[in-house]
Amino acid sequence: MASTLDAQVVVLAARDRELAAGILREAIRIPADFVERPADQGGDPRCGLSNHEGPRLEYLRRMVVEAGAVRAQADVGYDAFGNLVWTLEDPGDGMAVAEKRVVMLDGHCDTVRALRPAWREKIGPGIDAYLGLTDPARVDRAWLRRELSGLPPDAAWEHLVFGRGAADQLAGVVAQIAACRILRELTPGGALRGVIVRAYATVAEEDNDGGGPMHVMRRQLPGAPPERIPDVVVLTEPTGDVGGGALGIYRGQRGRMQIEVRVTGRSCHGAMPWEGLNPLEHGGAIVAEAAARYHRREGFLDHPFLGHGTRTASFATLETPSDCAVPERFTVRFDRRLTVGETPERALADIEALETVRAARQAGLSVEVVVPTYDQPTWKGATPGNPQIYPGWLTPEEHPALLAALATYRAVITPHVSADGLGVPIPRQPRLSRWIFSTDGVGIPVPADDRSLAVPDRKAWVTSGAVRHPAMFGLGPGLEQNAHRVGEFVDLRELAHAVAFLARFPSLFAAGAGG
């Protein structure tokens, strides 16, 4: 039966490649209907970005139904946060619902700003941030090859989809839809035996990493029965690496936090600076010292798998009466990536301990070092209100979910790998690695001492430092290096393999494959 399902999944994934490509192209294109239209005519210049995903989500919801990715229209809808969620199971498999394995598929549907004028200026008019490849003859391919990683030979461009979100990460969400279509179709053959699949297209990830699944884990699941608690989470963020190969299986990532430093001084005319206290000059010194200490790795730990902790100044604002005045306030944010053993408390204390912070205070300025709160309402009006601290996680290599993932890769990807015309090869054997950037995975962990979720021991949750979480890993089309880049693209050959993987994994996991 397993080999029969393997073959059927691969055939159907190939069959549905063009269906998936069409859904992906339209999901990328949709903001073009809104971003340049006046607001009084229904326009939205931020359409498609965090908290502005509505039109794209309405389309994806329709496609889940029309593509046959659910058994009934009632099986897809929105939660209170605004995440799109759809559910699949086999009601006739003879298993008690509470005993089934719960597989959560997760991908975010928001993107970063498209920078549409930059695409036209740098690439030429032949590729648009929303419309994709419109005129191959009017593309500056030399510029693309200098700036982007992993472009295949020109003859293979028929396999590419360009546009904002192609890799990060609309292709992963579309792969979930196509895979669920196959799971439903192959239900009589056992594709859903003993498993419940809950698939999510989450919102606001780019602005608030993991905000969508954080709502699920902390607002919906406390007190929930076993059939709601995930045994495993499969993240469909891009797992391609230019040096390592496409379609890796990623089993961890560093945590992340924002540290905000607010330096408040006293404004005065720039012609008599002795009358004021300059927060920009003191704040600049704080940024410089923080950078120097990072470059010397003072206060940063390293981990052999996840890598070392990092800190970089990522955002700043200045409140000033004019450009000929001593400013009133300088605010800077540091993006702090936390590796194993590092804590938010220690990261804050490291900034508090900077000599330049002490010097600014001694000079009479106010210096606040805080973790900002994310309070922007989602497209459904929910206010997250979470501190901008996003815990890292690591799933052990020997976990049964990882063993099942390796078995799935070898069953439906390894026998069908071809290097012909690929920009970045797909390895024949699975490549275990980790993300460098953040994914929705940082919204899944809960405090290790939080027992509001009743998690049966058989679900084999993992403890990672101060948090615990279901087994998590990722496999998704696209190259991590190309996320957020002008010219972003995805290769549909990767997408088809990802669909096959997602459609085969649930039943292999439920059957204990690899264990």
Short mmCIF file of C-alpha atoms in Angstrom, two decimals:
data_model
loop_
_atom_site.label_atom_id
_atom_site.label_comp_id
_atom_site.label_asym_id
_atom_site.label_seq_id
_atom_site.Cartn_x
_atom_site.Cartn_y
_atom_site.Cartn_z
CA MET A 1 0.00 0.00 0.00
CA ALA A 2 2.82 2.41 0.87
CA SER A 3 4.51 2.00 -2.49
CA THR A 4 1.17 2.39 -4.26
CA LEU A 5 0.51 5.67 -2.40
CA ASP A 6 4.03 6.85 -3.16
CA ALA A 7 3.47 6.42 -6.89
CA GLN A 8 -0.02 7.92 -6.83
CA VAL A 9 1.11 10.98 -4.90
CA VAL A 10 3.95 11.68 -7.32
CA VAL A 11 1.69 11.31 -10.36
CA LEU A 12 -0.96 13.62 -8.92
CA ALA A 13 1.59 16.22 -7.82
CA ALA A 14 2.87 16.36 -11.40
CA ARG A 15 -0.67 16.54 -12.71
CA ASP A 16 -1.52 19.48 -10.43
CA ARG A 17 1.62 21.50 -11.07
CA GLU A 18 -0.09 23.88 -13.48
CA LEU A 19 -3.09 24.22 -11.19
CA ALA A 20 -0.76 25.21 -8.37
CA ALA A 21 1.14 27.57 -10.66
CA GLY A 22 -2.08 29.33 -11.64
CA ILE A 23 -3.16 29.77 -8.01
CA LEU A 24 0.30 31.08 -7.13
CA ARG A 25 0.41 33.61 -9.96
CA GLU A 26 -2.99 34.98 -9.02
CA ALA A 27 -2.12 35.14 -5.30
CA ILE A 28 0.93 37.23 -6.22
CA ARG A 29 -1.04 39.41 -8.65
CA ILE A 30 -4.04 40.34 -6.48
CA PRO A 31 -2.51 43.43 -4.76
CA ALA A 32 -2.11 45.03 -8.19
CA ASP A 33 -5.89 45.59 -8.15
CA PHE A 34 -5.63 47.68 -4.97
CA VAL A 35 -2.25 49.32 -4.42
CA GLU A 36 -2.60 52.06 -7.04
CA ARG A 37 -6.36 52.62 -6.68
CA PRO A 38 -7.57 55.58 -4.58
CA ALA A 39 -8.85 54.66 -1.12
CA ASP A 40 -12.29 56.14 -1.85
CA GLN A 41 -12.56 53.65 -4.72
CA GLY A 42 -11.65 50.63 -2.60
CA GLY A 43 -7.88 50.90 -2.97
CA ASP A 44 -5.30 49.98 -0.35
CA PRO A 45 -1.63 50.88 -0.86
CA ARG A 46 -0.66 48.20 1.68
CA CYS A 47 -2.68 45.37 0.14
CA GLY A 48 -0.93 42.04 0.65
CA LEU A 49 1.25 43.24 3.52
CA SER A 50 0.83 42.31 7.18
CA ASN A 51 -2.69 43.12 8.40
CA HIS A 52 -3.84 43.83 4.82
CA GLU A 53 -4.16 40.27 3.51
CA GLY A 54 -7.96 40.23 3.06
CA PRO A 55 -8.33 40.14 -0.76
CA ARG A 56 -5.63 37.49 -1.11
CA LEU A 57 -7.15 35.39 1.65
CA GLU A 58 -10.62 35.57 0.14
CA TYR A 59 -9.15 34.26 -3.11
CA LEU A 60 -7.22 31.46 -1.36
CA ARG A 61 -10.32 30.45 0.58
CA ARG A 62 -12.24 30.14 -2.67
CA MET A 63 -9.43 28.08 -4.21
CA VAL A 64 -9.34 25.67 -1.27
CA VAL A 65 -12.97 24.84 -2.06
CA GLU A 66 -12.79 24.93 -5.87
CA ALA A 67 -9.61 22.85 -5.98
CA GLY A 68 -11.20 20.20 -3.78
CA ALA A 69 -8.75 20.62 -0.90
CA VAL A 70 -11.56 20.00 1.61
CA ARG A 71 -14.46 17.57 1.74
CA ALA A 72 -17.04 20.32 2.34
CA GLN A 73 -17.13 24.11 2.21
CA ALA A 74 -17.77 24.18 5.96
CA ASP A 75 -14.29 22.71 6.52
CA VAL A 76 -12.55 25.99 5.61
CA GLY A 77 -12.87 29.39 7.28
CA TYR A 78 -11.19 32.09 9.33
CA ASP A 79 -10.34 32.12 13.01
CA ALA A 80 -10.75 35.22 15.17
CA PHE A 81 -7.21 36.37 14.37
CA GLY A 82 -7.83 36.27 10.62
CA ASN A 83 -5.88 33.10 9.79
CA LEU A 84 -7.34 30.96 7.02
CA VAL A 85 -7.68 27.36 8.25
CA TRP A 86 -8.97 24.21 6.61
CA THR A 87 -9.27 20.68 7.95
CA LEU A 88 -9.10 17.20 6.47
CA GLU A 89 -9.59 13.73 7.95
CA ASP A 90 -10.94 10.35 7.00
CA PRO A 91 -14.15 9.81 9.02
CA GLY A 92 -14.31 6.23 7.84
CA ASP A 93 -10.88 5.03 8.92
CA GLY A 94 -12.28 3.35 12.04
CA MET A 95 -10.08 5.25 14.48
CA ALA A 96 -11.26 7.27 17.47
CA VAL A 97 -10.81 10.97 16.81
CA ALA A 98 -8.89 11.50 20.05
CA GLU A 99 -6.36 8.83 19.02
CA LYS A 100 -5.53 10.29 15.63
CA ARG A 101 -2.25 12.07 14.88
CA VAL A 102 -2.68 15.80 14.30
CA VAL A 103 -0.53 17.29 11.53
CA MET A 104 -0.48 21.08 11.32
CA LEU A 105 0.63 22.63 8.01
CA ASP A 106 1.64 26.26 8.32
CA GLY A 107 2.50 29.01 5.87
CA HIS A 108 2.03 32.78 6.03
CA CYS A 109 0.26 34.67 3.25
CA ASP A 110 1.51 38.22 3.87
CA THR A 111 4.58 39.63 2.14
CA VAL A 112 6.97 42.51 2.58
CA ARG A 113 6.59 45.66 0.47
CA ALA A 114 6.81 44.90 -3.22
CA LEU A 115 9.05 47.87 -4.20
CA ARG A 116 7.34 47.74 -7.60
CA PRO A 117 9.17 50.78 -9.09
CA ALA A 118 12.52 49.22 -8.17
CA TRP A 119 11.64 46.04 -10.08
CA ARG A 120 10.90 48.08 -13.21
CA GLU A 121 14.00 50.24 -12.84
CA LYS A 122 16.49 47.47 -12.10
CA ILE A 123 15.16 44.48 -14.02
CA GLY A 124 13.42 46.27 -16.87
CA PRO A 125 9.74 46.34 -17.80
CA GLY A 126 9.60 42.63 -18.61
CA ILE A 127 9.16 41.48 -14.98
CA ASP A 128 6.66 43.11 -12.61
CA ALA A 129 6.49 42.65 -8.84
CA TYR A 130 2.84 41.58 -9.11
CA LEU A 131 2.34 40.51 -12.72
CA GLY A 132 5.48 38.39 -12.94
CA LEU A 133 7.25 37.68 -16.23
CA THR A 134 5.34 39.65 -18.87
CA ASP A 135 7.93 40.15 -21.64
CA PRO A 136 11.07 37.95 -21.60
CA ALA A 137 12.69 40.17 -24.26
CA ARG A 138 12.62 43.20 -21.95
CA VAL A 139 14.42 41.72 -18.96
CA ASP A 140 17.93 42.67 -17.84
CA ARG A 141 19.05 39.11 -17.25
CA ALA A 142 22.61 40.17 -16.52
CA TRP A 143 21.38 42.30 -13.60
CA LEU A 144 19.26 39.43 -12.29
CA ARG A 145 22.16 37.00 -12.43
CA ARG A 146 24.41 39.44 -10.57
CA GLU A 147 21.88 40.15 -7.85
CA LEU A 148 19.94 36.91 -7.38
CA SER A 149 21.03 33.45 -6.37
CA GLY A 150 20.20 30.23 -8.13
CA LEU A 151 18.68 31.37 -11.42
CA PRO A 152 18.52 28.42 -13.84
CA PRO A 153 19.65 28.67 -17.48
CA ASP A 154 17.49 30.82 -19.74
CA ALA A 155 16.02 27.76 -21.41
CA ALA A 156 14.51 26.69 -18.07
CA TRP A 157 12.72 29.96 -17.31
CA GLU A 158 9.44 28.34 -18.34
CA HIS A 159 9.55 26.73 -14.89
CA LEU A 160 9.85 30.00 -12.97
CA VAL A 161 7.25 32.21 -11.32
CA PHE A 162 8.46 35.73 -10.48
CA GLY A 163 6.86 38.22 -8.12
CA ARG A 164 6.73 39.44 -4.55
CA GLY A 165 5.95 36.47 -2.36
CA ALA A 166 6.82 33.83 -4.95
CA ALA A 167 9.30 32.22 -2.57
CA ASP A 168 8.52 33.97 0.73
CA GLN A 169 6.17 32.32 1.00
CA LEU A 170 3.09 32.10 -1.15
CA ALA A 171 4.43 29.05 -2.97
CA GLY A 172 4.46 27.17 0.34
CA VAL A 173 0.83 28.08 1.04
CA VAL A 174 -0.18 27.00 -2.47
CA ALA A 175 1.71 23.72 -1.95
CA GLN A 176 -0.48 23.11 1.11
CA ILE A 177 -3.63 23.61 -0.96
CA ALA A 178 -2.48 21.29 -3.74
CA ALA A 179 -1.31 18.66 -1.25
CA CYS A 180 -4.67 18.70 0.55
CA ARG A 181 -6.42 18.23 -2.79
CA ILE A 182 -4.34 15.07 -3.28
CA LEU A 183 -4.91 13.91 0.32
CA ARG A 184 -8.67 14.16 -0.17
CA GLU A 185 -8.52 12.38 -3.52
CA LEU A 186 -6.42 9.53 -2.13
CA THR A 187 -8.39 9.13 1.10
CA PRO A 188 -9.81 5.74 -0.02
CA GLY A 189 -6.23 4.52 -0.42
CA GLY A 190 -5.20 5.45 3.10
CA ALA A 191 -3.68 8.90 2.60
CA LEU A 192 -5.51 10.22 5.68
CA ARG A 193 -5.71 7.03 7.75
CA GLY A 194 -5.22 7.82 11.42
CA VAL A 195 -4.50 11.50 10.93
CA ILE A 196 -6.14 14.91 11.11
CA VAL A 197 -4.61 17.61 8.92
CA ARG A 198 -5.11 21.26 9.85
CA ALA A 199 -3.67 23.64 7.30
CA TYR A 200 -3.15 27.34 7.93
CA ALA A 201 -2.51 30.37 5.78
CA THR A 202 -1.54 32.74 8.58
CA VAL A 203 -1.43 36.53 8.72
CA ALA A 204 0.94 39.27 9.92
CA GLU A 205 4.06 37.08 10.02
CA GLU A 206 6.31 39.63 8.36
CA ASP A 207 5.53 42.29 10.97
CA ASN A 208 5.05 40.00 13.97
CA ASP A 209 6.84 36.69 13.48
CA GLY A 210 4.59 33.79 14.38
CA GLY A 211 1.67 35.99 15.42
CA GLY A 212 -0.85 33.76 13.63
CA PRO A 213 0.11 30.43 15.22
CA MET A 214 0.78 32.24 18.52
CA HIS A 215 -2.92 33.06 18.57
CA VAL A 216 -3.76 29.41 17.93
CA MET A 217 -1.41 28.07 20.60
CA ARG A 218 -2.16 30.60 23.33
CA ARG A 219 -5.78 31.58 22.71
CA GLN A 220 -7.45 28.58 21.06
CA LEU A 221 -5.73 25.44 22.34
CA PRO A 222 -5.62 25.86 26.14
CA GLY A 223 -8.20 23.40 27.43
CA ALA A 224 -8.69 21.84 23.97
CA PRO A 225 -9.12 18.06 23.50
CA PRO A 226 -6.30 15.89 22.07
CA GLU A 227 -7.69 16.02 18.52
CA ARG A 228 -6.93 19.76 18.45
CA ILE A 229 -3.38 19.56 19.83
CA PRO A 230 -0.74 19.15 17.08
CA ASP A 231 1.62 16.18 17.14
CA VAL A 232 3.79 17.84 14.49
CA VAL A 233 3.97 21.18 12.69
CA VAL A 234 5.24 21.31 9.10
CA LEU A 235 6.34 24.81 8.08
CA THR A 236 6.35 25.58 4.36
CA GLU A 237 8.74 28.55 4.40
CA PRO A 238 11.47 28.24 1.73
CA THR A 239 14.14 25.72 2.68
CA GLY A 240 16.43 26.12 -0.31
CA ASP A 241 20.05 27.15 0.13
CA VAL A 242 22.32 28.23 -2.70
CA GLY A 243 25.27 26.30 -1.30
CA GLY A 244 23.44 23.30 0.12
CA GLY A 245 20.63 22.64 -2.32
CA ALA A 246 16.89 23.11 -2.68
CA LEU A 247 14.15 21.61 -0.50
CA GLY A 248 16.08 21.01 2.69
CA ILE A 249 14.37 19.65 5.77
CA TYR A 250 14.88 22.31 8.42
CA ARG A 251 14.52 21.35 12.07
CA GLY A 252 15.26 24.53 13.99
CA GLN A 253 15.94 28.23 14.09
CA ARG A 254 17.26 30.86 16.46
CA GLY A 255 14.88 32.99 18.44
CA ARG A 256 14.40 36.69 17.84
CA MET A 257 13.51 39.80 19.79
CA GLN A 258 13.29 43.53 19.28
CA ILE A 259 15.11 45.80 21.72
CA GLU A 260 14.07 49.45 21.63
CA VAL A 261 16.29 52.18 23.04
CA ARG A 262 14.66 55.57 23.55
CA VAL A 263 17.08 58.42 24.21
CA THR A 264 15.34 61.63 25.28
CA GLY A 265 17.28 64.85 25.59
CA ARG A 266 16.49 68.54 25.48
CA SER A 267 15.85 70.34 22.22
CA CYS A 268 17.24 73.75 21.42
CA HIS A 269 18.45 75.82 18.46
CA GLY A 270 21.35 74.25 16.62
CA ALA A 271 23.29 77.50 16.83
CA MET A 272 23.61 77.15 20.59
CA PRO A 273 23.89 73.39 21.25
CA TRP A 274 25.16 73.98 24.79
CA GLU A 275 21.58 74.85 25.71
CA GLY A 276 20.38 71.35 24.88
CA LEU A 277 21.09 67.67 25.43
CA ASN A 278 21.57 65.92 22.11
CA PRO A 279 19.92 62.47 21.98
CA LEU A 280 21.12 61.84 18.42
CA GLU A 281 24.79 62.17 19.31
CA HIS A 282 24.44 60.06 22.43
CA GLY A 283 22.20 57.58 20.63
CA GLY A 284 24.69 57.31 17.79
CA ALA A 285 27.39 56.47 20.30
CA ILE A 286 25.16 53.75 21.78
CA VAL A 287 24.64 52.21 18.33
CA ALA A 288 28.37 52.35 17.60
CA GLU A 289 29.33 50.71 20.88
CA ALA A 290 26.68 48.00 20.44
CA ALA A 291 28.00 47.25 16.95
CA ALA A 292 31.61 47.12 18.15
CA ARG A 293 30.74 44.73 20.97
CA TYR A 294 28.88 42.47 18.57
CA HIS A 295 31.79 42.41 16.13
CA ARG A 296 34.02 41.34 19.06
CA ARG A 297 31.30 38.81 20.02
CA GLU A 298 31.16 40.18 23.56
CA GLY A 299 28.13 38.68 25.31
CA PHE A 300 27.11 36.36 22.47
CA LEU A 301 26.92 32.57 22.54
CA ASP A 302 27.39 30.11 19.70
CA HIS A 303 25.66 26.84 18.91
CA PRO A 304 27.13 24.19 16.60
CA PHE A 305 23.86 23.73 14.70
CA LEU A 306 21.81 26.92 14.99
CA GLY A 307 24.75 29.33 14.84
CA HIS A 308 25.73 32.29 17.01
CA GLY A 309 23.52 35.02 18.42
CA THR A 310 23.49 38.29 16.51
CA ARG A 311 22.54 41.91 17.09
CA THR A 312 22.17 44.70 14.57
CA ALA A 313 20.58 48.14 14.53
CA SER A 314 17.54 47.74 12.30
CA PHE A 315 15.33 50.83 12.64
CA ALA A 316 15.54 54.40 13.92
CA THR A 317 13.38 57.52 14.24
CA LEU A 318 14.24 61.07 15.20
CA GLU A 319 11.92 63.62 16.77
CA THR A 320 13.25 67.08 16.04
CA PRO A 321 11.80 70.54 15.37
CA SER A 322 13.96 71.03 12.29
CA ASP A 323 17.24 70.16 10.67
CA CYS A 324 18.90 73.10 12.43
CA ALA A 325 17.98 72.05 15.95
CA VAL A 326 19.19 69.75 18.69
CA PRO A 327 16.60 66.93 18.51
CA GLU A 328 14.22 66.01 21.30
CA ARG A 329 14.32 62.21 21.04
CA PHE A 330 16.20 59.49 19.18
CA THR A 331 14.75 55.96 19.09
CA VAL A 332 16.60 52.95 17.72
CA ARG A 333 15.66 49.28 17.53
CA PHE A 334 18.05 46.36 17.59
CA ASP A 335 17.17 43.08 15.90
CA ARG A 336 18.56 40.48 18.29
CA ARG A 337 18.75 36.84 17.23
CA LEU A 338 18.96 34.48 20.20
CA THR A 339 20.77 31.17 19.94
CA VAL A 340 20.56 28.29 22.40
CA GLY A 341 21.44 29.45 25.93
CA GLU A 342 20.75 33.14 25.31
CA THR A 343 17.77 34.76 27.03
CA PRO A 344 15.78 37.95 26.40
CA GLU A 345 16.62 39.12 29.92
CA ARG A 346 20.36 38.80 29.28
CA ALA A 347 20.05 40.52 25.89
CA LEU A 348 18.31 43.51 27.50
CA ALA A 349 20.87 43.62 30.31
CA ASP A 350 23.70 43.72 27.74
CA ILE A 351 22.29 46.95 26.29
CA GLU A 352 21.69 48.41 29.74
CA ALA A 353 25.34 47.71 30.57
CA LEU A 354 26.77 49.68 27.62
CA GLU A 355 29.15 52.42 28.75
CA THR A 356 27.48 54.86 26.36
CA VAL A 357 24.10 54.26 27.99
CA ARG A 358 25.62 55.09 31.37
CA ALA A 359 27.33 58.16 29.92
CA ALA A 360 24.08 59.46 28.39
CA ARG A 361 22.29 59.13 31.70
CA GLN A 362 25.10 60.81 33.57
CA ALA A 363 24.90 63.69 31.09
CA GLY A 364 21.25 64.20 32.01
CA LEU A 365 19.46 62.38 29.20
CA SER A 366 16.79 59.73 29.73
CA VAL A 367 17.58 56.31 28.28
CA GLU A 368 14.87 53.62 28.24
CA VAL A 369 15.70 50.07 27.15
CA VAL A 370 12.50 48.12 26.48
CA VAL A 371 10.93 45.29 24.50
CA PRO A 372 8.24 46.86 22.28
CA THR A 373 4.73 45.42 22.09
CA TYR A 374 3.14 44.55 18.77
CA ASP A 375 -0.34 46.06 18.84
CA GLN A 376 -1.32 46.57 15.20
CA PRO A 377 -4.77 45.03 14.56
CA THR A 378 -5.04 42.24 12.03
CA TRP A 379 -7.27 42.48 8.97
CA LYS A 380 -10.05 40.96 11.11
CA GLY A 381 -9.53 43.55 13.86
CA ALA A 382 -7.79 41.33 16.43
CA THR A 383 -5.08 43.08 18.46
CA PRO A 384 -2.14 40.76 19.22
CA GLY A 385 -0.64 42.73 22.14
CA ASN A 386 2.39 40.45 22.44
CA PRO A 387 5.90 41.51 23.45
CA GLN A 388 8.17 41.25 20.42
CA ILE A 389 10.02 38.23 21.72
CA TYR A 390 9.92 35.15 19.53
CA PRO A 391 11.52 31.99 20.98
CA GLY A 392 13.81 29.74 19.02
CA TRP A 393 13.29 26.02 18.79
CA LEU A 394 15.08 22.83 17.86
CA THR A 395 13.60 19.43 17.04
CA PRO A 396 15.97 16.53 17.80
CA GLU A 397 17.24 14.70 14.78
CA GLU A 398 16.06 11.37 16.20
CA HIS A 399 12.46 12.51 16.82
CA PRO A 400 9.90 10.20 15.13
CA ALA A 401 8.50 13.17 13.16
CA LEU A 402 11.94 13.86 11.68
CA LEU A 403 12.43 10.19 10.89
CA ALA A 404 9.07 10.18 9.10
CA ALA A 405 10.09 13.32 7.19
CA LEU A 406 13.28 11.64 6.01
CA ALA A 407 11.32 8.56 4.96
CA THR A 408 8.83 10.73 3.08
CA TYR A 409 11.58 12.55 1.19
CA ARG A 410 13.20 9.26 0.18
CA ALA A 411 9.84 7.86 -0.92
CA VAL A 412 8.51 10.66 -3.13
CA ILE A 413 11.43 12.98 -3.93
CA THR A 414 14.64 10.92 -4.07
CA PRO A 415 13.51 8.61 -6.92
CA HIS A 416 12.40 11.56 -9.04
CA VAL A 417 15.22 14.08 -8.68
CA SER A 418 16.68 15.45 -11.89
CA ALA A 419 19.42 18.07 -12.11
CA ASP A 420 18.52 19.10 -15.66
CA GLY A 421 18.30 22.86 -15.98
CA LEU A 422 18.07 23.60 -12.25
CA GLY A 423 19.65 26.73 -10.83
CA VAL A 424 20.19 25.04 -7.46
CA PRO A 425 20.19 21.24 -7.39
CA ILE A 426 17.68 19.21 -5.39
CA PRO A 427 19.74 16.67 -3.43
CA ARG A 428 18.86 13.03 -3.97
CA GLN A 429 19.21 12.42 -0.24
CA PRO A 430 17.46 14.69 2.28
CA ARG A 431 19.48 17.58 3.66
CA LEU A 432 18.86 18.37 7.33
CA SER A 433 19.61 21.97 8.24
CA ARG A 434 18.11 25.08 9.87
CA TRP A 435 16.75 28.47 8.92
CA ILE A 436 18.81 31.61 9.31
CA PHE A 437 15.77 33.90 9.24
CA SER A 438 12.56 33.63 11.27
CA THR A 439 9.43 31.69 10.36
CA ASP A 440 6.00 31.14 11.87
CA GLY A 441 7.69 28.46 13.97
CA VAL A 442 8.61 31.05 16.61
CA GLY A 443 4.89 31.44 17.39
CA ILE A 444 4.40 27.78 18.28
CA PRO A 445 6.45 27.31 21.52
CA VAL A 446 4.79 27.88 24.89
CA PRO A 447 6.54 28.34 28.26
CA ALA A 448 7.87 25.02 29.52
CA ASP A 449 5.99 25.41 32.80
CA ASP A 450 2.67 26.31 31.12
CA ARG A 451 0.28 23.41 31.63
CA SER A 452 -2.82 25.11 30.21
CA LEU A 453 -2.45 22.83 27.18
CA ALA A 454 -3.27 19.22 27.99
CA VAL A 455 -0.69 17.43 25.85
CA PRO A 456 -0.78 13.63 26.01
CA ASP A 457 2.66 12.04 26.40
CA ARG A 458 2.20 10.12 23.16
CA LYS A 459 2.39 13.40 21.22
CA ALA A 460 6.10 13.55 22.17
CA TRP A 461 6.43 17.32 22.49
CA VAL A 462 9.93 18.75 22.67
CA THR A 463 11.51 20.97 25.31
CA SER A 464 13.86 23.63 23.90
CA GLY A 465 15.34 25.56 26.81
CA ALA A 466 12.58 27.57 28.50
CA VAL A 467 9.86 26.52 26.03
CA ARG A 468 8.15 23.36 24.81
CA HIS A 469 6.52 22.68 21.48
CA PRO A 470 5.32 19.93 19.18
CA ALA A 471 7.92 18.48 16.87
CA MET A 472 8.49 21.01 14.10
CA PHE A 473 10.31 20.97 10.81
CA GLY A 474 10.06 22.72 7.49
CA LEU A 475 10.18 21.93 3.80
CA GLY A 476 9.22 24.55 1.26
CA PRO A 477 9.99 25.69 -2.29
CA GLY A 478 12.26 28.67 -2.86
CA LEU A 479 15.69 29.88 -1.78
CA GLU A 480 16.12 31.52 1.59
CA GLN A 481 18.71 33.92 0.13
CA ASN A 482 16.14 35.34 -2.30
CA ALA A 483 13.49 36.20 0.28
CA HIS A 484 12.56 39.92 0.18
CA ARG A 485 14.78 40.52 -2.85
CA VAL A 486 13.91 42.47 -5.99
CA GLY A 487 13.36 39.77 -8.62
CA GLU A 488 12.15 37.09 -6.17
CA PHE A 489 11.15 33.85 -7.90
CA VAL A 490 10.36 30.20 -7.31
CA ASP A 491 10.97 27.15 -9.48
CA LEU A 492 7.78 25.15 -10.13
CA ARG A 493 9.77 21.92 -10.16
CA GLU A 494 10.52 22.50 -6.49
CA LEU A 495 6.87 23.30 -5.89
CA ALA A 496 5.75 19.97 -7.37
CA HIS A 497 8.17 18.04 -5.15
CA ALA A 498 6.97 19.98 -2.10
CA VAL A 499 3.37 19.11 -2.92
CA ALA A 500 4.25 15.43 -3.15
CA PHE A 501 6.07 15.57 0.18
CA LEU A 502 3.19 17.30 2.00
CA ALA A 503 0.67 14.87 0.54
CA ARG A 504 2.63 11.77 1.60
CA PHE A 505 3.96 12.80 4.99
CA PRO A 506 0.74 12.59 7.08
CA SER A 507 0.04 8.90 6.47
CA LEU A 508 3.70 7.89 6.81
CA PHE A 509 3.93 9.82 10.08
CA ALA A 510 0.72 8.27 11.41
CA ALA A 511 2.01 4.82 10.47
CA GLY A 512 5.27 5.40 12.36
CA ALA A 513 7.49 5.42 9.27
CA GLY A 514 11.19 5.65 10.07
CA GLY A 515 10.65 4.84 13.72
#
